Amino acid sequence: MKPFLEALGDIPHSQEAAALRVKSADFSWFSPIMSAALAGRTAEVVIAPRNEEDVVRIAAACAKHRVPLVARGAGTGNFGQAVPLARGAVVEMLGLDRILFQKGNIARAQAGIRIGVLDEVLRKQGRELRMHPSTKKLATLGGFVGGGHAGVGTVNWGILRDRGNLLGLKVITVEETPRMLELRGDDVNLVHHAYGVNGLVTEVELPLAPAYEWLDTIVVFDDFARAVEFGMALATQDGILKKLVSVHAWPVPGYFVPLRKYLPGGKAAALLMIGAETREPFDSLVRQFGGTTTYSVPESGIYEYTWGHTTMHALRADRSLTYLVCIFPREDPVGTIKRVHAKLGSEVFLHLEFKRFNGYMTAEGVPLFRYQGFEQMVRLYKALEAEGARIANAHTFLLQNGGMKDLDTAQIDFKRSVDPHLLMNPGKVAGLDDLPGGISGTALEAAQLPASGWAY
Amino acid sequence: MKPFLEALGDIPHSQEAAALRVKSADFSWFSPIMSAALAGRTAEVVIAPRNEEDVVRIAAACAKHRVPLVARGAGTGNFGQAVPLARGAVVEMLGLDRILFQKGNIARAQAGIRIGVLDEVLRKQGRELRMHPSTKKLATLGGFVGGGHAGVGTVNWGILRDRGNLLGLKVITVEETPRMLELRGDDVNLVHHAYGVNGLVTEVELPLAPAYEWLDTIVVFDDFARAVEFGMALATQDGILKKLVSVHAWPVPGYFVPLRKYLPGGKAAALLMIGAETREPFDSLVRQFGGTTTYSVPESGIYEYTWGHTTMHALRADRSLTYLVCIFPREDPVGTIKRVHAKLGSEVFLHLEFKRFNGYMTAEGVPLFRYQGFEQMVRLYKALEAEGARIANAHTFLLQNGGMKDLDTAQIDFKRSVDPHLLMNPGKVAGLDDLPGGISGTALEAAQLPASGWAY
């Protein structure tokens, strides 16, 4: 480690225990299984590059001295993406926070910029990001591209992987003499959602959406099934502007303490972002489905109760809870959701995010349940699969086992070309850069949970 | 008629034979059946109101003197919407051409404004209309609302009827003392696509889309089935910007003479408007489907070969052709289109417009064929229905028989309340304001063609 640290020169870095602990953690504590599996995994050094030149020097030094490295944004991932399994260095990208250009409906920025900061600048130009995670205030652009997949806005634009949502990425290889690659077209998906195993992303180019005047809105329903029907109707009403359609079965809304007075006990709730311009037709739709609008105010952060934040609020209220992630089938999402709720509703509290995905509208389920052990989780996964839902394994840090990323030969070849010494986030790609000694115990069990995958 | 003409006072009007003939015609000559059925139908006077006050005076005079009236935009409708069946007055709305306001993503204009003029003004504010007919240069806003249903942009926003695409309408009743009604929310659909039978529309309020930089683009394929798969893939790629996805089986592209060098003989062609910002991912999609891009230039009117214009170009080239209108089923549009092409392709030349409709992506078919008589048309309608396509009867001037407008009790009650003397476009609503003597001959036969309707 010492020659490596010397090679860093004046690049800011720290070996303080507190810094190492904090900067080696992410939100994988959402999962009791991963929490156990990742306990005690910390880096040896946290490095904070100030610019792209620093990143190149870090990459060269890691390659030369064979030091493993993990790129880190704000650490808001849920799947251990940013947890260093093989010690080495955590490279915190927050210093790379410049907007490089905004031209019409395209913007390019450095990877370490906070998504919320970028979005605020864009809003002043009448534009906004097509989508952002519920962690937008904290999360970085590079972190979203490397570890995320969708978010607020996905109901309109599909997931980040869908063609057209990522225009370009600049990637630095981890070699003695690092190269800079510009990935465009379909090639962006080599690096997107790859947990940083195949290149250090320094720049991201994105298409923009027009900025609408959004209204944070809550509509409640006596009946969850009706709320789901409403959610799908709203999500597919092409003429009504929306950015978020998030539907929650009771008791989930009960965990949203600051919103409590808009969320009557026992009722299902839809948390929404609606365009002010189409408020009247939206009201007609609410009337048609018999919902009650309890809240509607200019945009003020309702998205921080949806997507990943739903789980966070629930776990803050009740640490016995955990979650799983599934996607309802394209053919009959509403029917499948109703069946799952009817059969499992007393054990599994449904939380849905309506999303476009591969060109079709469906809903992602992020249900909550009281964790009783591994066998229960296997049972629930299988019960969901039996109804036709497809599972993404949210309890493993192994990239392929998550079920979303399909690491084909082209991906593995690309990984080897940009990271010939297999130093980038090692331990995440099973069969290629396994941890010394392999994985075992809960980590192994978690990796073996069903993951029917998200492709269809 | 004389007291009526006196009541008009200084409102410009004409009784010249040439004016009466021209202003009583629309594009119903596309249909050989309707062409025969409507032959010789002309008004007694053409009136050109200069402003809303004139419209009110005309409405009052019509009511007082029991003079039938038909509102007219530019006469670009295909279904006899603007043809006066019961003589009387044609009210040409072109004088009401003011933009009343544009505020963010909402605009309101008078009904007689040319759609193209409005769209051009909006473009300067970074906005555009969500959708427009292929006749945008000529057609008026009120004509589109009264007689149209969809167009370029529908692939993104759904049809005009879909909630949110029409925000408000101002309507003047035909009574001795006309009232002014403001219809909003779901009520706009009382008047939309009602052929002007229930109120004179003077103002239209619309939501706007952001103006993108569109590229007129042609992609050709050896195989029509592949072109259809490509069309659906593009239409449903949420991340790729598009405004028009229009797919044509050979020989249809052969009728587009000015584009001939981009349309190789025998090949299927997709005529597209693509966002420049997502050109790269679009190119990836073209490669995936094995298409060849023969043309891609900044927006220059390619839409004038699509939607209704396709039929016009074909009929200009070959007057033995006619057309029909169908919609492919939500469940399996691509499979149904392929079956229809395989079974009927030698007689019926498919032309498709991909469109969102009721929240789902599908394709409208406007196939061309050489007209051999009424029996052939019935046979083709039935053959299409047998494959699962739903038919809109494009060969009748009767509102209900077109298959798109469902005139329920609420609609009829509304018609009676705004037009108590049944003077508005009489003859278009069967059973309510039938023509004296009823319809007969080809008009009757045409009205009896199958119309399975467009709702699903």
mmCIF file with all atom_site columns, N, CA and C in Angstrom, chain B residues 27-59:
data_model
loop_
_atom_site.group_PDB
_atom_site.id
_atom_site.type_symbol
_atom_site.label_atom_id
_atom_site.label_alt_id
_atom_site.label_comp_id
_atom_site.label_asym_id
_atom_site.label_entity_id
_atom_site.label_seq_id
_atom_site.pdbx_PDB_ins_code
_atom_site.Cartn_x
_atom_site.Cartn_y
_atom_site.Cartn_z
_atom_site.occupancy
_atom_site.B_iso_or_equiv
_atom_site.pdbx_formal_charge
_atom_site.auth_seq_id
_atom_site.auth_comp_id
_atom_site.auth_asym_id
_atom_site.auth_atom_id
_atom_site.pdbx_PDB_model_num
ATOM 1  N N  . PHE B 1 27 ? -62.957 16.723 -48.673 1.00 0.00 ? 27 PHE B N  1
ATOM 2  C CA . PHE B 1 27 ? -62.181 15.660 -49.295 1.00 0.00 ? 27 PHE B CA 1
ATOM 3  C C  . PHE B 1 27 ? -62.909 14.313 -49.293 1.00 0.00 ? 27 PHE B C  1
ATOM 4  N N  . SER B 1 28 ? -64.227 14.364 -49.236 1.00 0.00 ? 28 SER B N  1
ATOM 5  C CA . SER B 1 28 ? -64.983 13.111 -49.296 1.00 0.00 ? 28 SER B CA 1
ATOM 6  C C  . SER B 1 28 ? -64.895 12.483 -50.682 1.00 0.00 ? 28 SER B C  1
ATOM 7  N N  . TRP B 1 29 ? -64.320 13.193 -51.648 1.00 0.00 ? 29 TRP B N  1
ATOM 8  C CA . TRP B 1 29 ? -64.101 12.569 -52.971 1.00 0.00 ? 29 TRP B CA 1
ATOM 9  C C  . TRP B 1 29 ? -63.090 11.425 -52.909 1.00 0.00 ? 29 TRP B C  1
ATOM 10 N N  . PHE B 1 30 ? -62.361 11.312 -51.789 1.00 0.00 ? 30 PHE B N  1
ATOM 11 C CA . PHE B 1 30 ? -61.505 10.129 -51.593 1.00 0.00 ? 30 PHE B CA 1
ATOM 12 C C  . PHE B 1 30 ? -62.321 8.847  -51.727 1.00 0.00 ? 30 PHE B C  1
ATOM 13 N N  . SER B 1 31 ? -63.597 8.932  -51.363 1.00 0.00 ? 31 SER B N  1
ATOM 14 C CA . SER B 1 31 ? -64.462 7.746  -51.385 1.00 0.00 ? 31 SER B CA 1
ATOM 15 C C  . SER B 1 31 ? -65.368 7.802  -52.600 1.00 0.00 ? 31 SER B C  1
ATOM 16 N N  . PRO B 1 32 ? -65.292 6.809  -53.476 1.00 0.00 ? 32 PRO B N  1
ATOM 17 C CA . PRO B 1 32 ? -66.174 6.811  -54.650 1.00 0.00 ? 32 PRO B CA 1
ATOM 18 C C  . PRO B 1 32 ? -67.637 6.723  -54.228 1.00 0.00 ? 32 PRO B C  1
ATOM 19 N N  . ILE B 1 33 ? -67.881 6.064  -53.101 1.00 0.00 ? 33 ILE B N  1
ATOM 20 C CA . ILE B 1 33 ? -69.254 5.905  -52.628 1.00 0.00 ? 33 ILE B CA 1
ATOM 21 C C  . ILE B 1 33 ? -69.796 7.242  -52.133 1.00 0.00 ? 33 ILE B C  1
ATOM 22 N N  . MET B 1 34 ? -69.004 7.910  -51.297 1.00 0.00 ? 34 MET B N  1
ATOM 23 C CA . MET B 1 34 ? -69.473 9.169  -50.745 1.00 0.00 ? 34 MET B CA 1
ATOM 24 C C  . MET B 1 34 ? -69.513 10.245 -51.818 1.00 0.00 ? 34 MET B C  1
ATOM 25 N N  . SER B 1 35 ? -68.576 10.157 -52.713 1.00 0.00 ? 35 SER B N  1
ATOM 26 C CA . SER B 1 35 ? -68.529 11.103 -53.817 1.00 0.00 ? 35 SER B CA 1
ATOM 27 C C  . SER B 1 35 ? -69.870 11.098 -54.562 1.00 0.00 ? 35 SER B C  1
ATOM 28 N N  . ALA B 1 36 ? -70.383 9.900  -54.825 1.00 0.00 ? 36 ALA B N  1
ATOM 29 C CA . ALA B 1 36 ? -71.682 9.781  -55.490 1.00 0.00 ? 36 ALA B CA 1
ATOM 30 C C  . ALA B 1 36 ? -72.810 10.251 -54.572 1.00 0.00 ? 36 ALA B C  1
ATOM 31 N N  . ALA B 1 37 ? -72.729 9.856  -53.312 1.00 0.00 ? 37 ALA B N  1
ATOM 32 C CA . ALA B 1 37 ? -73.814 10.158 -52.378 1.00 0.00 ? 37 ALA B CA 1
ATOM 33 C C  . ALA B 1 37 ? -73.942 11.659 -52.119 1.00 0.00 ? 37 ALA B C  1
ATOM 34 N N  . LEU B 1 38 ? -72.847 12.382 -52.220 1.00 0.00 ? 38 LEU B N  1
ATOM 35 C CA . LEU B 1 38 ? -72.860 13.808 -51.865 1.00 0.00 ? 38 LEU B CA 1
ATOM 36 C C  . LEU B 1 38 ? -72.908 14.729 -53.078 1.00 0.00 ? 38 LEU B C  1
ATOM 37 N N  . ALA B 1 39 ? -72.943 14.134 -54.260 1.00 0.00 ? 39 ALA B N  1
ATOM 38 C CA . ALA B 1 39 ? -72.899 14.954 -55.477 1.00 0.00 ? 39 ALA B CA 1
ATOM 39 C C  . ALA B 1 39 ? -74.017 15.990 -55.478 1.00 0.00 ? 39 ALA B C  1
ATOM 40 N N  . GLY B 1 40 ? -73.662 17.222 -55.781 1.00 0.00 ? 40 GLY B N  1
ATOM 41 C CA . GLY B 1 40 ? -74.665 18.263 -55.932 1.00 0.00 ? 40 GLY B CA 1
ATOM 42 C C  . GLY B 1 40 ? -75.146 18.908 -54.649 1.00 0.00 ? 40 GLY B C  1
ATOM 43 N N  . ARG B 1 41 ? -74.608 18.466 -53.516 1.00 0.00 ? 41 ARG B N  1
ATOM 44 C CA . ARG B 1 41 ? -75.012 19.090 -52.255 1.00 0.00 ? 41 ARG B CA 1
ATOM 45 C C  . ARG B 1 41 ? -74.288 20.431 -52.099 1.00 0.00 ? 41 ARG B C  1
ATOM 46 N N  . THR B 1 42 ? -75.027 21.517 -52.200 1.00 0.00 ? 42 THR B N  1
ATOM 47 C CA . THR B 1 42 ? -74.376 22.818 -52.012 1.00 0.00 ? 42 THR B CA 1
ATOM 48 C C  . THR B 1 42 ? -75.236 23.708 -51.125 1.00 0.00 ? 42 THR B C  1
ATOM 49 N N  . ALA B 1 43 ? -74.564 24.621 -50.462 1.00 0.00 ? 43 ALA B N  1
ATOM 50 C CA . ALA B 1 43 ? -75.257 25.585 -49.606 1.00 0.00 ? 43 ALA B CA 1
ATOM 51 C C  . ALA B 1 43 ? -75.902 26.671 -50.461 1.00 0.00 ? 43 ALA B C  1
ATOM 52 N N  . GLU B 1 44 ? -76.737 27.477 -49.789 1.00 0.00 ? 44 GLU B N  1
ATOM 53 C CA . GLU B 1 44 ? -77.350 28.611 -50.487 1.00 0.00 ? 44 GLU B CA 1
ATOM 54 C C  . GLU B 1 44 ? -76.555 29.890 -50.263 1.00 0.00 ? 44 GLU B C  1
ATOM 55 N N  . VAL B 1 45 ? -75.782 29.883 -49.189 1.00 0.00 ? 45 VAL B N  1
ATOM 56 C CA . VAL B 1 45 ? -74.981 31.070 -48.896 1.00 0.00 ? 45 VAL B CA 1
ATOM 57 C C  . VAL B 1 45 ? -73.735 30.655 -48.116 1.00 0.00 ? 45 VAL B C  1
ATOM 58 N N  . VAL B 1 46 ? -72.649 31.312 -48.429 1.00 0.00 ? 46 VAL B N  1
ATOM 59 C CA . VAL B 1 46 ? -71.417 31.113 -47.659 1.00 0.00 ? 46 VAL B CA 1
ATOM 60 C C  . VAL B 1 46 ? -71.173 32.377 -46.848 1.00 0.00 ? 46 VAL B C  1
ATOM 61 N N  . ILE B 1 47 ? -71.037 32.235 -45.553 1.00 0.00 ? 47 ILE B N  1
ATOM 62 C CA . ILE B 1 47 ? -70.871 33.402 -44.682 1.00 0.00 ? 47 ILE B CA 1
ATOM 63 C C  . ILE B 1 47 ? -69.470 33.352 -44.077 1.00 0.00 ? 47 ILE B C  1
ATOM 64 N N  . ALA B 1 48 ? -68.842 34.509 -43.972 1.00 0.00 ? 48 ALA B N  1
ATOM 65 C CA . ALA B 1 48 ? -67.467 34.567 -43.454 1.00 0.00 ? 48 ALA B CA 1
ATOM 66 C C  . ALA B 1 48 ? -67.390 35.513 -42.244 1.00 0.00 ? 48 ALA B C  1
ATOM 67 N N  . PRO B 1 49 ? -67.746 35.025 -41.070 1.00 0.00 ? 49 PRO B N  1
ATOM 68 C CA . PRO B 1 49 ? -67.693 35.886 -39.883 1.00 0.00 ? 49 PRO B CA 1
ATOM 69 C C  . PRO B 1 49 ? -66.275 36.408 -39.674 1.00 0.00 ? 49 PRO B C  1
ATOM 70 N N  . ARG B 1 50 ? -66.204 37.658 -39.182 1.00 0.00 ? 50 ARG B N  1
ATOM 71 C CA . ARG B 1 50 ? -64.895 38.289 -38.981 1.00 0.00 ? 50 ARG B CA 1
ATOM 72 C C  . ARG B 1 50 ? -64.417 38.111 -37.548 1.00 0.00 ? 50 ARG B C  1
ATOM 73 N N  . ASN B 1 51 ? -65.356 37.783 -36.657 1.00 0.00 ? 51 ASN B N  1
ATOM 74 C CA . ASN B 1 51 ? -65.022 37.698 -35.236 1.00 0.00 ? 51 ASN B CA 1
ATOM 75 C C  . ASN B 1 51 ? -66.152 36.958 -34.510 1.00 0.00 ? 51 ASN B C  1
ATOM 76 N N  . GLU B 1 52 ? -65.989 36.821 -33.230 1.00 0.00 ? 52 GLU B N  1
ATOM 77 C CA . GLU B 1 52 ? -66.959 36.041 -32.463 1.00 0.00 ? 52 GLU B CA 1
ATOM 78 C C  . GLU B 1 52 ? -68.338 36.702 -32.446 1.00 0.00 ? 52 GLU B C  1
ATOM 79 N N  . GLU B 1 53 ? -68.369 38.024 -32.442 1.00 0.00 ? 53 GLU B N  1
ATOM 80 C CA . GLU B 1 53 ? -69.656 38.725 -32.443 1.00 0.00 ? 53 GLU B CA 1
ATOM 81 C C  . GLU B 1 53 ? -70.449 38.366 -33.708 1.00 0.00 ? 53 GLU B C  1
ATOM 82 N N  . ASP B 1 54 ? -69.752 38.307 -34.826 1.00 0.00 ? 54 ASP B N  1
ATOM 83 C CA . ASP B 1 54 ? -70.406 37.887 -36.072 1.00 0.00 ? 54 ASP B CA 1
ATOM 84 C C  . ASP B 1 54 ? -70.973 36.477 -35.938 1.00 0.00 ? 54 ASP B C  1
ATOM 85 N N  . VAL B 1 55 ? -70.212 35.595 -35.309 1.00 0.00 ? 55 VAL B N  1
ATOM 86 C CA . VAL B 1 55 ? -70.680 34.204 -35.160 1.00 0.00 ? 55 VAL B CA 1
ATOM 87 C C  . VAL B 1 55 ? -71.968 34.179 -34.337 1.00 0.00 ? 55 VAL B C  1
ATOM 88 N N  . VAL B 1 56 ? -72.010 34.975 -33.285 1.00 0.00 ? 56 VAL B N  1
ATOM 89 C CA . VAL B 1 56 ? -73.213 35.036 -32.453 1.00 0.00 ? 56 VAL B CA 1
ATOM 90 C C  . VAL B 1 56 ? -74.401 35.545 -33.272 1.00 0.00 ? 56 VAL B C  1
ATOM 91 N N  . ARG B 1 57 ? -74.158 36.562 -34.064 1.00 0.00 ? 57 ARG B N  1
ATOM 92 C CA . ARG B 1 57 ? -75.260 37.105 -34.887 1.00 0.00 ? 57 ARG B CA 1
ATOM 93 C C  . ARG B 1 57 ? -75.736 36.069 -35.916 1.00 0.00 ? 57 ARG B C  1
ATOM 94 N N  . ILE B 1 58 ? -74.803 35.338 -36.499 1.00 0.00 ? 58 ILE B N  1
ATOM 95 C CA . ILE B 1 58 ? -75.175 34.297 -37.474 1.00 0.00 ? 58 ILE B CA 1
ATOM 96 C C  . ILE B 1 58 ? -76.010 33.212 -36.790 1.00 0.00 ? 58 ILE B C  1
ATOM 97 N N  . ALA B 1 59 ? -75.564 32.790 -35.609 1.00 0.00 ? 59 ALA B N  1
ATOM 98 C CA . ALA B 1 59 ? -76.287 31.738 -34.875 1.00 0.00 ? 59 ALA B CA 1
ATOM 99 C C  . ALA B 1 59 ? -77.706 32.185 -34.560 1.00 0.00 ? 59 ALA B C  1
#
